[in-house]
Amino acid sequence: MGVSNRHLHLSEADLIRLFGEGYQPEPMKDLSQPGQFAAKETLTLMGPKGLIEGVRLLMPLRKQSQVEVSVTDCYKLGIPPVIRDSGDLAETPGITLVGPQGQVSLKEGAIVAARHIHFSTGEAAQLGLKDKDRIAVEVGGFRGLRFDHVLIRVHETFAAEMHVDTDEANAAVIKNGQIVKMLI
Amino acid sequence: MGVSNRHLHLSEADLIRLFGEGYQPEPMKDLSQPGQFAAKETLTLMGPKGLIEGVRLLMPLRKQSQVEVSVTDCYKLGIPPVIRDSGDLAETPGITLVGPQGQVSLKEGAIVAARHIHFSTGEAAQLGLKDKDRIAVEVGGFRGLRFDHVLIRVHETFAAEMHVDTDEANAAVIKNGQIVKMLI
């Protein structure tokens, strides 16, 4: 298990608006998925009801900016919690990003990311799973539960790991690195 | 379903220390369980890492003060998240309560309440359930899940309702009044 705290991905155009022309985010920590890293840079999210500061930028850049928050965060910001698979941003809530050199009002892109499991192509094939499948996953312990509809994401660069957000982690008292059971 | 936000119960001695001798908390809203109400009064929780203001007092008074927070709240306060059935407070974390007339440092009593279902004696008998049983409950929807080990609480004054905390509610995007399915 990997627990995803709130974070965001930026397009190149939005990076320039927020940090200035030619700015290069600095790596802070490699992520478990190869080629991805958490940057030293953070931004403030500004919604109709509240602010959340210190939201981490993840790299590399993407075609479209995307903000991933928890349902708890949505209530604090004052935006509707919309659960989506990463990248599926049509008709999702907007949010304003505040950076050191400017701010950007996204028309869409603030989502609660659907829980998912990353697999390399080989790992998925071994398990008989394919990209976009959905399976159930059991978490043990006194606060145990079974997550239904867990999205399978397969790519040759991925490494096997399940990602949940902080609400889901706290509901089951899940820690980073905890082992869970796939029902397939 | 009923979603329990963070709240607290006070002993008579702690009520006097926090609000002064002879103070009577004022009812704000009746709760779903007969005889219980949310008071107008709130207190501040003070932990080693942070404060949470505006924590609602529920009445009536109890023999021992008890603070019910979410795992998210525990991280903010800096206390370990300890999941317990209500009233089972031995060796649970302490917390400081700050009121208008004084403060009280509880040696124990800060818990994450285990999810549970209230039933009247008649309702439980009809379902073949008894106090302290544990069952599983399924929540539908795109973020659906199955909560395991849900505590059954039976008392002649109770009314049928399941209670989860805000982390659990947000993990499954549960709203007050939502219907869920018991697996018995």
Short mmCIF file of N, CA, C and O in Angstrom, two decimals, chain A residues 111-168:
data_model
loop_
_atom_site.label_atom_id
_atom_site.label_comp_id
_atom_site.label_asym_id
_atom_site.label_seq_id
_atom_site.Cartn_x
_atom_site.Cartn_y
_atom_site.Cartn_z
N ILE A 111 -9.85 16.62 -8.57
CA ILE A 111 -10.53 15.32 -8.40
C ILE A 111 -10.12 14.64 -7.10
O ILE A 111 -9.08 14.97 -6.51
N VAL A 112 -10.96 13.72 -6.67
CA VAL A 112 -10.58 12.72 -5.67
C VAL A 112 -10.21 11.49 -6.48
O VAL A 112 -11.08 10.91 -7.15
N ALA A 113 -8.93 11.13 -6.48
CA ALA A 113 -8.49 10.04 -7.35
C ALA A 113 -9.06 8.72 -6.89
O ALA A 113 -9.01 8.37 -5.70
N ALA A 114 -9.64 7.97 -7.82
CA ALA A 114 -10.14 6.63 -7.50
C ALA A 114 -8.98 5.74 -7.07
O ALA A 114 -7.91 5.76 -7.68
N ARG A 115 -9.19 4.98 -6.02
CA ARG A 115 -8.14 4.05 -5.57
C ARG A 115 -7.78 3.11 -6.71
O ARG A 115 -8.64 2.73 -7.51
N HIS A 116 -6.51 2.72 -6.77
CA HIS A 116 -6.04 1.95 -7.93
C HIS A 116 -4.79 1.16 -7.58
O HIS A 116 -4.13 1.43 -6.56
N ILE A 117 -4.49 0.18 -8.43
CA ILE A 117 -3.26 -0.62 -8.27
C ILE A 117 -2.46 -0.49 -9.56
O ILE A 117 -2.99 -0.72 -10.64
N HIS A 118 -1.19 -0.11 -9.42
CA HIS A 118 -0.26 -0.09 -10.55
C HIS A 118 0.36 -1.47 -10.73
O HIS A 118 0.77 -2.10 -9.74
N PHE A 119 0.44 -1.93 -11.97
CA PHE A 119 1.16 -3.17 -12.29
C PHE A 119 1.99 -2.96 -13.54
O PHE A 119 1.52 -2.28 -14.48
N SER A 120 3.15 -3.58 -13.58
CA SER A 120 3.87 -3.65 -14.85
C SER A 120 3.11 -4.62 -15.76
O SER A 120 2.29 -5.42 -15.30
N THR A 121 3.41 -4.54 -17.04
CA THR A 121 2.74 -5.40 -18.01
C THR A 121 2.92 -6.88 -17.64
O THR A 121 1.97 -7.67 -17.68
N GLY A 122 4.12 -7.23 -17.23
CA GLY A 122 4.41 -8.62 -16.87
C GLY A 122 3.66 -9.07 -15.62
O GLY A 122 3.10 -10.17 -15.58
N GLU A 123 3.64 -8.21 -14.60
CA GLU A 123 2.94 -8.54 -13.36
C GLU A 123 1.45 -8.76 -13.62
O GLU A 123 0.84 -9.71 -13.11
N ALA A 124 0.87 -7.87 -14.43
CA ALA A 124 -0.57 -7.98 -14.72
C ALA A 124 -0.87 -9.27 -15.47
O ALA A 124 -1.83 -9.98 -15.15
N ALA A 125 -0.03 -9.58 -16.45
CA ALA A 125 -0.26 -10.79 -17.25
C ALA A 125 -0.22 -12.03 -16.36
O ALA A 125 -1.05 -12.94 -16.50
N GLN A 126 0.72 -12.06 -15.43
CA GLN A 126 0.86 -13.21 -14.52
C GLN A 126 -0.42 -13.41 -13.69
O GLN A 126 -0.76 -14.54 -13.33
N LEU A 127 -1.07 -12.30 -13.35
CA LEU A 127 -2.27 -12.36 -12.51
C LEU A 127 -3.55 -12.46 -13.34
O LEU A 127 -4.65 -12.55 -12.78
N GLY A 128 -3.42 -12.42 -14.66
CA GLY A 128 -4.61 -12.47 -15.51
C GLY A 128 -5.41 -11.17 -15.48
O GLY A 128 -6.61 -11.18 -15.71
N LEU A 129 -4.73 -10.07 -15.18
CA LEU A 129 -5.42 -8.77 -15.11
C LEU A 129 -5.02 -7.91 -16.30
O LEU A 129 -3.92 -8.05 -16.84
N LYS A 130 -5.93 -7.01 -16.68
CA LYS A 130 -5.60 -6.06 -17.74
C LYS A 130 -5.98 -4.65 -17.32
O LYS A 130 -6.77 -4.45 -16.38
N ASP A 131 -5.41 -3.67 -18.03
CA ASP A 131 -5.65 -2.26 -17.73
C ASP A 131 -7.15 -1.98 -17.69
O ASP A 131 -7.92 -2.46 -18.53
N LYS A 132 -7.58 -1.19 -16.69
CA LYS A 132 -8.99 -0.77 -16.50
C LYS A 132 -9.88 -1.85 -15.87
O LYS A 132 -11.08 -1.60 -15.68
N ASP A 133 -9.35 -3.04 -15.58
CA ASP A 133 -10.12 -3.97 -14.75
C ASP A 133 -10.41 -3.32 -13.40
O ASP A 133 -9.74 -2.37 -13.00
N ARG A 134 -11.41 -3.87 -12.70
CA ARG A 134 -11.67 -3.43 -11.32
C ARG A 134 -11.77 -4.68 -10.46
O ARG A 134 -12.44 -5.65 -10.83
N ILE A 135 -11.10 -4.66 -9.32
CA ILE A 135 -11.12 -5.81 -8.42
C ILE A 135 -11.42 -5.31 -7.00
O ILE A 135 -11.46 -4.12 -6.74
N ALA A 136 -11.61 -6.27 -6.08
CA ALA A 136 -11.80 -5.94 -4.67
C ALA A 136 -10.51 -6.26 -3.91
O ALA A 136 -9.75 -7.15 -4.30
N VAL A 137 -10.28 -5.52 -2.84
CA VAL A 137 -9.06 -5.67 -2.04
C VAL A 137 -9.45 -5.67 -0.57
O VAL A 137 -10.19 -4.78 -0.13
N GLU A 138 -8.95 -6.67 0.17
CA GLU A 138 -9.26 -6.75 1.60
C GLU A 138 -8.11 -6.24 2.45
O GLU A 138 -6.96 -6.61 2.22
N VAL A 139 -8.45 -5.43 3.43
CA VAL A 139 -7.48 -4.92 4.40
C VAL A 139 -7.84 -5.55 5.74
O VAL A 139 -9.00 -5.51 6.15
N GLY A 140 -6.86 -6.14 6.42
CA GLY A 140 -7.11 -6.81 7.69
C GLY A 140 -7.10 -5.86 8.87
O GLY A 140 -7.01 -4.65 8.71
N GLY A 141 -7.19 -6.43 10.06
CA GLY A 141 -7.08 -5.63 11.29
C GLY A 141 -8.44 -5.30 11.88
O GLY A 141 -9.49 -5.57 11.29
N PHE A 142 -8.40 -4.67 13.06
CA PHE A 142 -9.60 -4.37 13.84
C PHE A 142 -10.52 -3.43 13.07
O PHE A 142 -11.74 -3.45 13.23
N ARG A 143 -9.93 -2.58 12.24
CA ARG A 143 -10.73 -1.67 11.41
C ARG A 143 -10.75 -2.14 9.96
O ARG A 143 -10.82 -1.34 9.03
N GLY A 144 -10.66 -3.45 9.78
CA GLY A 144 -10.57 -4.03 8.45
C GLY A 144 -11.77 -3.72 7.58
O GLY A 144 -12.87 -3.48 8.07
N LEU A 145 -11.53 -3.76 6.28
CA LEU A 145 -12.62 -3.53 5.32
C LEU A 145 -12.22 -4.10 3.97
O LEU A 145 -11.09 -4.56 3.77
N ARG A 146 -13.18 -4.12 3.07
CA ARG A 146 -12.92 -4.55 1.71
C ARG A 146 -13.23 -3.38 0.78
O ARG A 146 -14.37 -2.89 0.76
N PHE A 147 -12.23 -2.93 0.04
CA PHE A 147 -12.45 -1.88 -0.95
C PHE A 147 -12.96 -2.53 -2.24
O PHE A 147 -12.27 -3.40 -2.80
N ASP A 148 -14.11 -2.11 -2.72
CA ASP A 148 -14.63 -2.61 -4.00
C ASP A 148 -14.20 -1.68 -5.13
O ASP A 148 -13.81 -0.54 -4.90
N HIS A 149 -14.28 -2.18 -6.37
CA HIS A 149 -14.07 -1.35 -7.58
C HIS A 149 -12.69 -0.71 -7.61
O HIS A 149 -12.56 0.47 -7.96
N VAL A 150 -11.65 -1.44 -7.22
CA VAL A 150 -10.29 -0.89 -7.25
C VAL A 150 -9.78 -1.00 -8.69
O VAL A 150 -9.72 -2.09 -9.26
N LEU A 151 -9.40 0.14 -9.25
CA LEU A 151 -8.98 0.21 -10.66
C LEU A 151 -7.59 -0.42 -10.84
O LEU A 151 -6.68 -0.19 -10.04
N ILE A 152 -7.46 -1.20 -11.90
CA ILE A 152 -6.16 -1.77 -12.28
C ILE A 152 -5.55 -0.90 -13.37
O ILE A 152 -6.21 -0.61 -14.38
N ARG A 153 -4.30 -0.48 -13.17
CA ARG A 153 -3.61 0.34 -14.17
C ARG A 153 -2.32 -0.36 -14.56
O ARG A 153 -1.46 -0.62 -13.72
N VAL A 154 -2.21 -0.67 -15.84
CA VAL A 154 -1.08 -1.46 -16.34
C VAL A 154 -0.24 -0.63 -17.31
O VAL A 154 -0.80 0.00 -18.23
N HIS A 155 1.05 -0.62 -17.08
CA HIS A 155 1.98 0.07 -18.00
C HIS A 155 3.34 -0.57 -17.81
O HIS A 155 3.70 -1.00 -16.71
N GLU A 156 4.11 -0.61 -18.89
CA GLU A 156 5.42 -1.28 -18.78
C GLU A 156 6.35 -0.62 -17.76
O GLU A 156 7.24 -1.28 -17.21
N THR A 157 6.12 0.67 -17.49
CA THR A 157 7.01 1.36 -16.53
C THR A 157 6.50 1.25 -15.08
O THR A 157 7.18 1.73 -14.17
N PHE A 158 5.32 0.69 -14.86
CA PHE A 158 4.76 0.71 -13.50
C PHE A 158 5.39 -0.36 -12.61
O PHE A 158 5.92 -1.36 -13.10
N ALA A 159 5.28 -0.15 -11.30
CA ALA A 159 5.70 -1.13 -10.30
C ALA A 159 4.51 -1.44 -9.41
O ALA A 159 3.71 -0.54 -9.11
N ALA A 160 4.38 -2.69 -8.97
CA ALA A 160 3.19 -3.12 -8.25
C ALA A 160 3.00 -2.34 -6.95
O ALA A 160 3.82 -2.43 -6.03
N GLU A 161 1.93 -1.57 -6.90
CA GLU A 161 1.59 -0.85 -5.66
C GLU A 161 0.15 -0.39 -5.75
O GLU A 161 -0.30 0.06 -6.80
N MET A 162 -0.54 -0.48 -4.60
CA MET A 162 -1.91 0.06 -4.53
C MET A 162 -1.87 1.43 -3.88
O MET A 162 -1.14 1.64 -2.91
N HIS A 163 -2.64 2.36 -4.43
CA HIS A 163 -2.70 3.72 -3.90
C HIS A 163 -4.10 4.05 -3.40
O HIS A 163 -5.07 3.89 -4.13
N VAL A 164 -4.16 4.52 -2.17
CA VAL A 164 -5.41 5.06 -1.61
C VAL A 164 -5.14 6.47 -1.12
O VAL A 164 -3.97 6.85 -0.95
N ASP A 165 -6.20 7.24 -0.89
CA ASP A 165 -5.97 8.59 -0.37
C ASP A 165 -6.01 8.56 1.17
O ASP A 165 -6.16 7.51 1.79
N THR A 166 -5.85 9.73 1.77
CA THR A 166 -5.72 9.76 3.23
C THR A 166 -7.03 9.41 3.94
O THR A 166 -7.00 8.81 5.02
N ASP A 167 -8.18 9.74 3.35
CA ASP A 167 -9.44 9.32 3.98
C ASP A 167 -9.54 7.80 4.02
O ASP A 167 -9.92 7.22 5.04
N GLU A 168 -9.23 7.18 2.88
CA GLU A 168 -9.32 5.71 2.81
C GLU A 168 -8.30 5.07 3.74
O GLU A 168 -8.59 4.08 4.43
#
